[in-house]
Tab-separated table of C-alpha atoms in Angstrom:
chain	number	residue	atom	x	y	z
X	1	MET	CA	44.361	93.251	-195.596
X	2	ARG	CA	45.630	89.951	-193.533
X	3	LYS	CA	43.511	90.876	-190.416
X	4	LEU	CA	40.535	90.749	-193.055
X	5	HIS	CA	41.488	87.534	-194.468
X	6	GLN	CA	41.599	86.413	-191.167
X	7	LEU	CA	38.485	87.310	-189.914
X	8	ILE	CA	37.015	85.430	-193.626
X	9	THR	CA	38.022	82.554	-193.332
X	10	ALA	CA	38.060	82.098	-189.857
X	11	CYS	CA	34.102	82.366	-190.189
X	12	ALA	CA	34.855	79.928	-193.692
X	13	LEU	CA	32.546	82.039	-195.444
X	14	GLY	CA	32.199	81.770	-199.833
X	15	ALA	CA	33.704	84.875	-200.674
X	16	ILE	CA	37.320	84.159	-199.674
X	17	THR	CA	37.817	82.785	-202.744
X	18	LEU	CA	36.808	86.098	-204.669
X	19	THR	CA	39.104	88.060	-202.300
X	20	GLY	CA	41.580	85.123	-202.507
X	21	SER	CA	41.897	85.618	-206.228
X	22	ALA	CA	42.698	88.964	-206.237
X	23	PHE	CA	46.462	88.145	-205.371
X	24	ALA	CA	49.353	87.247	-207.133
X	25	ALA	CA	47.896	85.273	-210.306
X	26	ASP	CA	51.061	85.543	-211.973
X	27	THR	CA	53.569	84.309	-209.538
X	28	ALA	CA	51.749	80.907	-209.232
X	29	LYS	CA	51.088	80.753	-213.241
X	30	GLU	CA	53.344	78.592	-213.751
X	31	LEU	CA	52.566	75.800	-211.265
X	32	THR	CA	49.173	74.023	-210.907
X	33	GLY	CA	47.947	72.796	-208.245
X	34	LYS	CA	48.819	69.529	-207.843
X	35	GLN	CA	52.541	70.778	-208.617
X	36	ILE	CA	52.074	73.034	-206.000
X	37	ALA	CA	50.492	70.553	-203.231
X	38	PHE	CA	53.577	68.013	-204.218
X	39	ASP	CA	56.366	71.061	-204.477
X	40	ARG	CA	58.797	70.301	-201.110
X	41	SER	CA	59.236	74.115	-200.932
X	42	LYS	CA	55.249	74.600	-201.642
X	43	GLY	CA	53.085	72.763	-200.271
X	44	ASN	CA	54.454	70.295	-199.269
X	45	CYS	CA	51.268	68.071	-198.548
X	46	LEU	CA	52.630	64.798	-199.029
X	47	ALA	CA	55.017	65.079	-196.023
X	48	CYS	CA	51.536	64.478	-193.509
X	49	HIS	CA	49.306	62.639	-196.187
X	50	ALA	CA	48.954	60.431	-198.201
X	51	MET	CA	46.795	60.751	-201.239
X	52	PRO	CA	46.180	57.098	-201.997
X	53	THR	CA	43.800	58.022	-205.424
X	54	VAL	CA	47.104	59.648	-207.088
X	55	PRO	CA	49.313	56.766	-208.537
X	56	ASP	CA	52.793	58.944	-208.104
X	57	ALA	CA	52.246	60.270	-204.518
X	58	GLU	CA	54.683	58.443	-203.289
X	59	SER	CA	56.223	57.861	-199.710
X	60	PRO	CA	53.888	60.198	-197.942
X	61	GLY	CA	53.794	60.859	-194.235
X	62	LEU	CA	51.208	59.336	-191.733
X	63	ILE	CA	50.611	62.337	-189.499
X	64	GLY	CA	47.355	63.888	-191.046
X	65	PRO	CA	44.623	62.003	-192.492
X	66	PRO	CA	44.327	60.236	-196.302
X	67	LEU	CA	43.099	62.986	-198.609
X	68	ILE	CA	40.593	61.127	-200.564
X	69	ALA	CA	36.716	61.461	-201.591
X	70	MET	CA	37.214	65.033	-200.543
X	71	SER	CA	34.237	66.460	-202.247
X	72	ALA	CA	31.587	63.919	-200.320
X	73	ARG	CA	33.374	65.062	-197.229
X	74	TYR	CA	33.971	68.618	-197.950
X	75	PRO	CA	30.280	69.803	-199.825
X	76	ASP	CA	31.550	73.161	-199.070
X	77	LYS	CA	34.778	73.897	-200.746
X	78	ALA	CA	35.036	76.999	-198.768
X	79	LYS	CA	35.552	74.949	-195.925
X	80	LEU	CA	37.977	72.933	-197.406
X	81	ARG	CA	40.007	75.926	-198.341
X	82	ALA	CA	40.153	77.382	-194.567
X	83	GLN	CA	41.539	74.078	-193.474
X	84	ILE	CA	44.137	74.565	-195.521
X	85	TRP	CA	44.306	78.619	-195.208
X	86	ASP	CA	45.106	77.733	-191.036
X	87	ALA	CA	43.985	74.065	-189.646
X	88	THR	CA	44.111	76.238	-186.432
X	89	VAL	CA	40.848	77.585	-186.496
X	90	ALA	CA	39.233	73.989	-186.795
X	91	ASN	CA	41.961	72.016	-183.847
X	92	PRO	CA	44.072	74.840	-182.016
X	93	SER	CA	47.161	72.251	-181.765
X	94	SER	CA	46.959	71.094	-185.526
X	95	SER	CA	50.783	69.835	-186.450
X	96	MET	CA	49.299	71.195	-190.481
X	97	ILE	CA	50.905	74.645	-191.496
X	98	PRO	CA	48.548	77.196	-191.872
X	99	PHE	CA	49.573	78.244	-195.089
X	100	GLY	CA	47.459	81.255	-195.631
X	101	LYS	CA	47.433	82.659	-192.460
X	102	ASN	CA	51.594	82.591	-192.182
X	103	GLY	CA	51.885	83.186	-196.338
X	104	VAL	CA	53.380	79.933	-196.770
X	105	LEU	CA	51.423	79.664	-199.342
X	106	THR	CA	49.531	82.968	-201.639
X	107	GLU	CA	46.089	83.325	-201.945
X	108	ALA	CA	46.200	81.919	-205.253
X	109	GLU	CA	48.242	79.272	-204.461
X	110	ILE	CA	45.725	78.135	-202.156
X	111	ASP	CA	42.858	78.622	-204.252
X	112	LYS	CA	44.533	76.061	-206.922
X	113	VAL	CA	45.483	73.657	-204.616
X	114	ALA	CA	41.945	73.387	-202.841
X	115	ASP	CA	40.988	72.858	-206.613
X	116	PHE	CA	43.054	69.968	-206.904
X	117	ILE	CA	42.759	68.626	-203.419
X	118	TYR	CA	38.407	68.719	-203.608
X	119	GLY	CA	38.845	66.853	-206.905
X	120	LEU	CA	40.583	63.891	-205.088
B	1	MET	CA	44.769	63.488	-168.090
B	2	LYS	CA	48.469	64.113	-168.933
B	3	GLN	CA	47.937	63.808	-172.519
B	4	GLN	CA	45.644	67.024	-172.063
B	5	ILE	CA	48.306	68.520	-170.381
B	6	ILE	CA	50.657	68.427	-173.463
B	7	MET	CA	48.087	68.999	-175.585
B	8	LYS	CA	47.081	72.493	-173.443
B	9	LEU	CA	51.012	73.018	-174.062
B	10	LEU	CA	50.925	72.362	-177.695
B	11	THR	CA	48.163	74.805	-178.204
B	12	GLY	CA	50.099	77.563	-178.657
B	13	MET	CA	51.080	81.021	-176.666
B	14	ALA	CA	47.817	81.471	-175.184
B	15	GLY	CA	47.075	78.201	-173.761
B	16	LEU	CA	50.550	77.805	-173.156
B	17	GLY	CA	50.896	80.536	-170.365
B	18	MET	CA	48.108	79.549	-168.366
B	19	VAL	CA	49.259	75.795	-168.432
B	20	LEU	CA	52.972	77.319	-167.635
B	21	GLY	CA	51.697	79.188	-164.408
B	22	VAL	CA	49.994	75.529	-163.229
B	23	ALA	CA	53.567	73.474	-164.449
B	24	THR	CA	55.179	76.481	-162.526
B	25	ALA	CA	54.046	75.768	-159.030
B	26	HIS	CA	53.657	72.021	-159.377
B	27	ALA	CA	55.659	70.331	-161.918
B	28	SER	CA	59.290	69.211	-161.286
B	29	PRO	CA	61.237	67.892	-164.022
B	30	GLU	CA	61.157	64.654	-163.097
B	31	GLN	CA	57.378	64.909	-163.217
B	32	ASP	CA	57.485	66.433	-166.977
B	33	LYS	CA	59.622	63.488	-167.769
B	34	GLN	CA	57.055	61.270	-166.585
B	35	ASP	CA	54.454	63.056	-168.185
B	36	LEU	CA	56.102	62.461	-171.820
B	37	ILE	CA	57.147	58.811	-171.016
B	38	LYS	CA	53.753	57.880	-169.951
B	39	TYR	CA	52.388	59.957	-173.625
B	40	TYR	CA	54.628	57.723	-175.675
B	41	SER	CA	53.835	54.645	-173.895
B	42	THR	CA	50.539	54.815	-173.820
B	43	LYS	CA	50.311	55.348	-177.556
B	44	TYR	CA	53.558	53.011	-178.305
B	45	PRO	CA	53.098	50.686	-175.657
B	46	ASN	CA	55.566	48.074	-177.470
B	47	VAL	CA	58.321	50.441	-177.096
B	48	LYS	CA	60.980	49.906	-174.457
B	49	LEU	CA	61.730	53.267	-172.249
B	50	GLU	CA	65.481	51.979	-173.112
B	51	ASP	CA	65.412	52.033	-176.357
B	52	TYR	CA	64.562	55.901	-176.359
B	53	VAL	CA	68.053	56.184	-176.655
B	54	TYR	CA	67.979	54.730	-179.835
B	55	GLY	CA	65.725	57.477	-181.481
B	56	ALA	CA	63.285	57.342	-184.419
B	57	LEU	CA	65.150	53.666	-184.800
B	58	ALA	CA	63.729	52.535	-182.067
B	59	PHE	CA	60.277	52.613	-183.946
B	60	ASP	CA	61.638	50.756	-187.431
B	61	PRO	CA	63.391	47.634	-186.881
B	62	ASP	CA	64.842	47.826	-190.075
B	63	SER	CA	67.066	51.304	-189.814
B	64	LYS	CA	68.031	49.890	-186.450
B	65	ALA	CA	69.144	46.778	-188.356
B	66	GLN	CA	71.294	48.691	-190.350
B	67	TYR	CA	72.561	51.158	-187.672
B	68	ASP	CA	74.116	48.053	-185.834
B	69	ALA	CA	76.106	47.092	-188.535
B	70	ILE	CA	77.523	50.196	-189.156
B	71	MET	CA	78.152	51.118	-185.767
B	72	GLU	CA	80.680	47.624	-185.334
B	73	PHE	CA	83.043	49.534	-187.306
B	74	PRO	CA	81.944	53.120	-187.059
B	75	PRO	CA	83.151	55.245	-190.300
B	76	PHE	CA	83.887	58.281	-187.589
B	77	ASP	CA	86.451	56.385	-185.623
B	78	SER	CA	89.236	58.634	-186.710
B	79	GLN	CA	87.662	61.846	-185.524
B	80	ILE	CA	87.383	60.373	-182.394
B	81	ASP	CA	91.164	59.294	-182.122
B	82	ALA	CA	91.604	63.627	-183.514
B	83	GLY	CA	89.832	63.998	-180.582
B	84	ARG	CA	91.963	61.785	-178.535
B	85	LYS	CA	94.750	63.281	-179.274
B	86	MET	CA	93.013	67.302	-178.527
B	87	TRP	CA	92.539	66.263	-175.151
B	88	GLU	CA	95.455	64.705	-174.345
B	89	THR	CA	97.607	67.325	-176.331
B	90	PRO	CA	98.715	69.565	-172.921
B	91	PHE	CA	98.402	73.469	-173.060
B	92	LYS	CA	101.597	75.797	-173.192
B	93	ASN	CA	101.935	75.534	-169.449
B	94	GLY	CA	101.836	72.147	-169.440
B	95	LYS	CA	98.757	71.519	-167.825
B	96	THR	CA	95.738	69.231	-168.966
B	97	TYR	CA	92.063	69.064	-169.368
B	98	ALA	CA	92.224	66.412	-167.245
B	99	ASP	CA	93.948	68.799	-164.940
B	100	CYS	CA	90.972	71.369	-164.687
B	101	LEU	CA	87.548	69.215	-165.117
B	102	PRO	CA	85.967	67.544	-161.995
B	103	ASN	CA	87.114	63.819	-161.843
B	104	GLY	CA	89.438	64.421	-164.559
B	105	GLY	CA	86.602	64.762	-167.420
B	106	LYS	CA	85.471	61.190	-166.453
B	107	MET	CA	82.168	60.120	-165.535
B	108	ILE	CA	81.081	63.853	-165.931
B	109	ALA	CA	78.863	64.380	-169.450
B	110	GLY	CA	75.593	63.205	-167.927
B	111	ASN	CA	75.479	66.083	-165.550
B	112	TYR	CA	75.671	68.569	-168.673
B	113	PRO	CA	74.241	71.337	-168.748
B	114	MET	CA	74.482	72.539	-165.201
B	115	PHE	CA	73.104	75.484	-163.678
B	116	ASP	CA	76.193	77.506	-162.435
B	117	GLU	CA	75.112	79.361	-159.183
B	118	THR	CA	77.961	81.444	-159.478
B	119	LYS	CA	77.375	82.494	-162.649
B	120	GLY	CA	74.060	82.560	-162.623
B	121	LYS	CA	73.308	80.690	-165.583
B	122	VAL	CA	73.218	77.342	-167.366
B	123	VAL	CA	76.429	76.106	-168.517
B	124	THR	CA	77.106	73.246	-170.683
B	125	LEU	CA	80.136	70.556	-171.128
B	126	GLU	CA	80.949	72.676	-173.763
B	127	ASP	CA	81.496	75.857	-171.728
B	128	VAL	CA	83.683	74.224	-168.980
B	129	VAL	CA	86.059	72.933	-171.534
B	130	ASN	CA	86.296	76.723	-173.079
B	131	ASP	CA	86.656	78.080	-169.250
B	132	CYS	CA	89.042	75.182	-168.845
B	133	ARG	CA	91.271	76.337	-171.822
B	134	VAL	CA	90.987	80.036	-170.746
B	135	ALA	CA	92.312	79.686	-167.360
B	136	ASN	CA	95.085	78.243	-168.768
B	137	GLY	CA	96.150	80.984	-170.848
B	138	GLU	CA	94.760	79.442	-173.913
B	139	ALA	CA	92.060	81.124	-176.862
B	140	PRO	CA	88.174	79.916	-176.534
B	141	PHE	CA	87.103	77.823	-179.300
B	142	LYS	CA	83.945	79.463	-181.139
B	143	LEU	CA	81.203	77.261	-179.278
B	144	SER	CA	79.355	74.390	-181.444
B	145	ASP	CA	82.043	74.342	-183.968
B	146	PRO	CA	82.431	70.494	-185.445
B	147	LYS	CA	86.253	71.306	-185.768
B	148	THR	CA	87.482	71.828	-182.656
B	149	ILE	CA	85.007	71.462	-179.917
B	150	GLY	CA	83.002	69.248	-182.067
B	151	VAL	CA	85.865	66.783	-182.737
B	152	LEU	CA	87.427	67.201	-178.599
B	153	SER	CA	83.472	66.643	-176.873
B	154	ALA	CA	82.913	63.607	-179.274
B	155	TYR	CA	86.286	62.125	-177.488
B	156	MET	CA	85.347	63.431	-173.778
B	157	ARG	CA	81.728	62.057	-174.144
B	158	THR	CA	83.857	58.307	-174.679
B	159	LEU	CA	85.026	59.301	-171.025
B	160	SER	CA	81.281	58.957	-169.695
B	161	ASP	CA	80.044	56.288	-171.577
B	162	GLY	CA	77.095	54.538	-169.787
B	163	MET	CA	76.944	57.186	-167.132
B	164	ILE	CA	73.290	57.788	-166.458
B	165	MET	CA	72.185	61.152	-167.397
B	166	ASN	CA	71.365	63.273	-164.278
B	167	VAL	CA	70.604	67.374	-164.973
B	168	LYS	CA	69.797	68.575	-161.882
B	169	VAL	CA	67.299	71.612	-161.071
B	170	GLN	CA	67.561	72.821	-157.727
B	171	SER	CA	67.624	75.992	-156.810
B	172	PRO	CA	64.749	78.244	-158.010
B	173	LYS	CA	66.976	80.432	-160.410
B	174	ALA	CA	68.251	77.014	-161.920
B	175	MET	CA	64.116	76.593	-161.669
B	176	ALA	CA	63.353	79.831	-164.168
B	177	ALA	CA	66.132	78.774	-166.155
B	178	TYR	CA	64.729	75.056	-166.452
B	179	GLU	CA	61.042	76.759	-167.274
B	180	ASP	CA	62.553	78.948	-170.238
B	181	GLY	CA	63.931	76.012	-171.873
B	182	LYS	CA	60.948	74.247	-171.256
B	183	ARG	CA	58.974	77.041	-173.097
B	184	THR	CA	61.166	77.227	-176.229
B	185	PHE	CA	60.328	73.896	-176.878
B	186	PHE	CA	56.599	74.086	-176.441
B	187	ARG	CA	56.559	77.548	-177.949
B	188	ARG	CA	55.006	77.353	-182.083
B	189	THR	CA	57.571	79.524	-184.102
B	190	GLY	CA	59.059	79.639	-187.371
B	191	GLN	CA	56.776	80.656	-190.467
B	192	LEU	CA	55.911	76.705	-190.431
B	193	ASN	CA	54.389	77.205	-186.773
B	194	PHE	CA	55.681	74.322	-185.289
B	195	ALA	CA	56.968	73.893	-181.886
B	196	CYS	CA	60.229	71.095	-181.237
B	197	ALA	CA	56.845	69.639	-179.391
B	198	THR	CA	55.194	69.282	-182.610
B	199	CYS	CA	56.809	67.047	-184.418
B	200	HIS	CA	59.450	65.292	-181.068
B	201	VAL	CA	56.179	64.927	-178.841
B	202	GLN	CA	53.000	64.905	-180.671
B	203	ASN	CA	54.467	63.164	-184.255
B	204	ALA	CA	57.147	61.042	-182.227
B	205	GLY	CA	56.913	57.376	-183.935
B	206	THR	CA	54.937	58.685	-186.792
B	207	ARG	CA	56.771	59.612	-190.573
B	208	LEU	CA	57.089	63.280	-191.524
B	209	ARG	CA	57.323	62.197	-195.621
B	210	SER	CA	60.248	59.424	-195.117
B	211	GLU	CA	61.495	60.550	-191.585
B	212	LEU	CA	60.647	58.779	-188.398
B	213	LEU	CA	60.063	61.582	-185.651
B	214	SER	CA	61.940	60.544	-182.327
B	215	PRO	CA	60.898	61.499	-178.869
B	216	ALA	CA	62.295	64.097	-176.766
B	217	VAL	CA	62.993	61.447	-174.053
B	218	GLY	CA	66.528	59.743	-175.155
B	219	GLN	CA	67.292	62.648	-177.700
B	220	ALA	CA	70.206	64.379	-175.324
B	221	VAL	CA	72.653	61.369	-174.901
B	222	HIS	CA	74.594	60.362	-177.463
B	223	TRP	CA	76.000	63.641	-178.898
B	224	PRO	CA	77.777	64.854	-181.181
B	225	VAL	CA	76.288	62.072	-184.034
B	226	PHE	CA	77.640	61.649	-187.152
B	227	ARG	CA	75.589	62.300	-189.727
B	228	GLY	CA	76.378	60.232	-193.365
B	229	GLY	CA	79.054	58.736	-190.917
B	230	GLU	CA	81.083	61.847	-190.959
B	231	ASN	CA	79.615	64.439	-190.705
B	232	LEU	CA	79.619	66.214	-186.985
B	233	VAL	CA	76.725	67.825	-185.837
B	234	THR	CA	76.552	69.273	-182.405
B	235	LEU	CA	73.306	68.945	-180.552
B	236	GLN	CA	72.738	72.647	-180.691
B	237	GLY	CA	73.354	72.402	-183.900
B	238	ARG	CA	71.104	69.807	-184.582
B	239	TYR	CA	68.864	72.582	-182.689
B	240	SER	CA	69.691	74.746	-184.917
B	241	GLY	CA	68.996	72.531	-188.290
B	242	CYS	CA	65.523	71.904	-186.955
B	243	PHE	CA	64.383	75.474	-185.984
B	244	LYS	CA	65.815	76.061	-189.807
B	245	MET	CA	63.379	73.279	-191.025
B	246	ILE	CA	60.515	75.476	-189.892
B	247	ARG	CA	61.251	78.353	-191.360
B	248	ALA	CA	62.592	80.084	-187.643
B	249	VAL	CA	65.685	82.224	-187.067
B	250	PRO	CA	67.437	79.625	-184.974
B	251	PRO	CA	68.968	81.251	-181.416
B	252	ALA	CA	72.711	81.690	-181.886
B	253	GLU	CA	74.669	78.501	-180.057
B	254	ASP	CA	75.530	79.102	-176.818
B	255	SER	CA	72.836	81.819	-176.107
B	256	THR	CA	70.873	81.527	-173.094
B	257	VAL	CA	67.756	80.569	-175.077
B	258	MET	CA	69.834	77.468	-176.060
B	259	ASN	CA	71.582	77.023	-173.451
B	260	ASP	CA	68.310	76.518	-171.674
B	261	LEU	CA	66.532	74.652	-174.426
B	262	GLU	CA	69.510	72.284	-173.604
B	263	TYR	CA	69.207	72.242	-169.900
B	264	PHE	CA	65.364	71.251	-170.449
B	265	HIS	CA	66.067	68.719	-172.914
B	266	SER	CA	68.467	66.979	-171.294
B	267	ALA	CA	66.299	66.628	-167.811
B	268	MET	CA	64.375	64.751	-169.920
B	269	SER	CA	66.550	62.503	-170.655
B	270	ASN	CA	68.053	61.550	-166.562
B	271	GLY	CA	67.912	58.196	-166.331
B	272	LEU	CA	69.007	57.520	-169.486
B	273	PRO	CA	72.390	55.876	-170.414
B	274	MET	CA	74.707	58.200	-172.055
B	275	LYS	CA	76.348	57.000	-175.055
B	276	ALA	CA	79.342	58.270	-176.746
B	277	SER	CA	78.797	59.368	-179.981
B	278	VAL	CA	76.673	57.806	-182.789
B	279	PHE	CA	75.743	57.062	-186.532
B	280	ARG	CA	72.904	59.516	-188.371
B	281	LYS	CA	71.603	59.271	-191.846
């Protein structure tokens, strides 16, 4: 199953959002995409990324680029999701955590985070 | 060019194997250290090499000023005193640590970790202290225990203040141990998929959330540290903390993996002056 996801994501097909949401819809029921992105034990995206358009995105780290104008820069949302799922596909020496590949976030959580980031 | 080598090292196992294959044939510890310094100094031309011993503070004058103020009256002085008492208290047989350590234990810390050819492995200064205890009929300390060996070593290192770090890698076996430590340093691990180098090479001088990341060069010269002023943390205790941060199971302290890591890591500080315990937040 995991292998399959890996292949699909590596090819960055739109289909992943569909297969992904088959997972664990209930485990992440309570948290919104923003909460998952902010939570230090979940996405902790702020450890590395500023979010200039989000007023309460406080004291961000500077390791990754600021997340801004994402829908313009990633017209294909699946590409954005693939970056979150495994950043080492696009850049093998990436410092970014492979959230999906290493199971740091569930597929459903990644969907929500991708939606949230897409709106920035 | 050099930057590329480090990047290659960072790209994970496949790239790592290849680069290390080359590195084993060519790179000496001195060369590895120079590569790192070149990498940092290209990115941060204004930070002086001698300031790397201040770690993250070298990149943040405000924090450095706070640190200087705290270090005028170190909040951990009483623990250093306790360490001195341990150091001076003779064993049951009347001998002391000074009797069984090289040079009476003075100006030696910068020689460790050392590759012990007889034992065929890396020994840390803490190992040597324990050997000394056992040779004199005392029970060994639990290594990396902050309350015993930690406090004692905090005092011992005051006896080497200012010594230049001088870790030697001379025989083929020593080189193998060094390479083992280097591999650990550059290998991604843990659920979060970081290598030590991801944070302390690739992103040194950058903020991870509100934490400025220190460069690997200069990290090994000032141990143990006192976090928050009083909480003693040994060097391998710090490694364990960093392993846990990336959701990896830390190797046991004083294991071959840890000692080899300390061997490589300390050699990257060669040429820099040792400093007895420091404050860390």
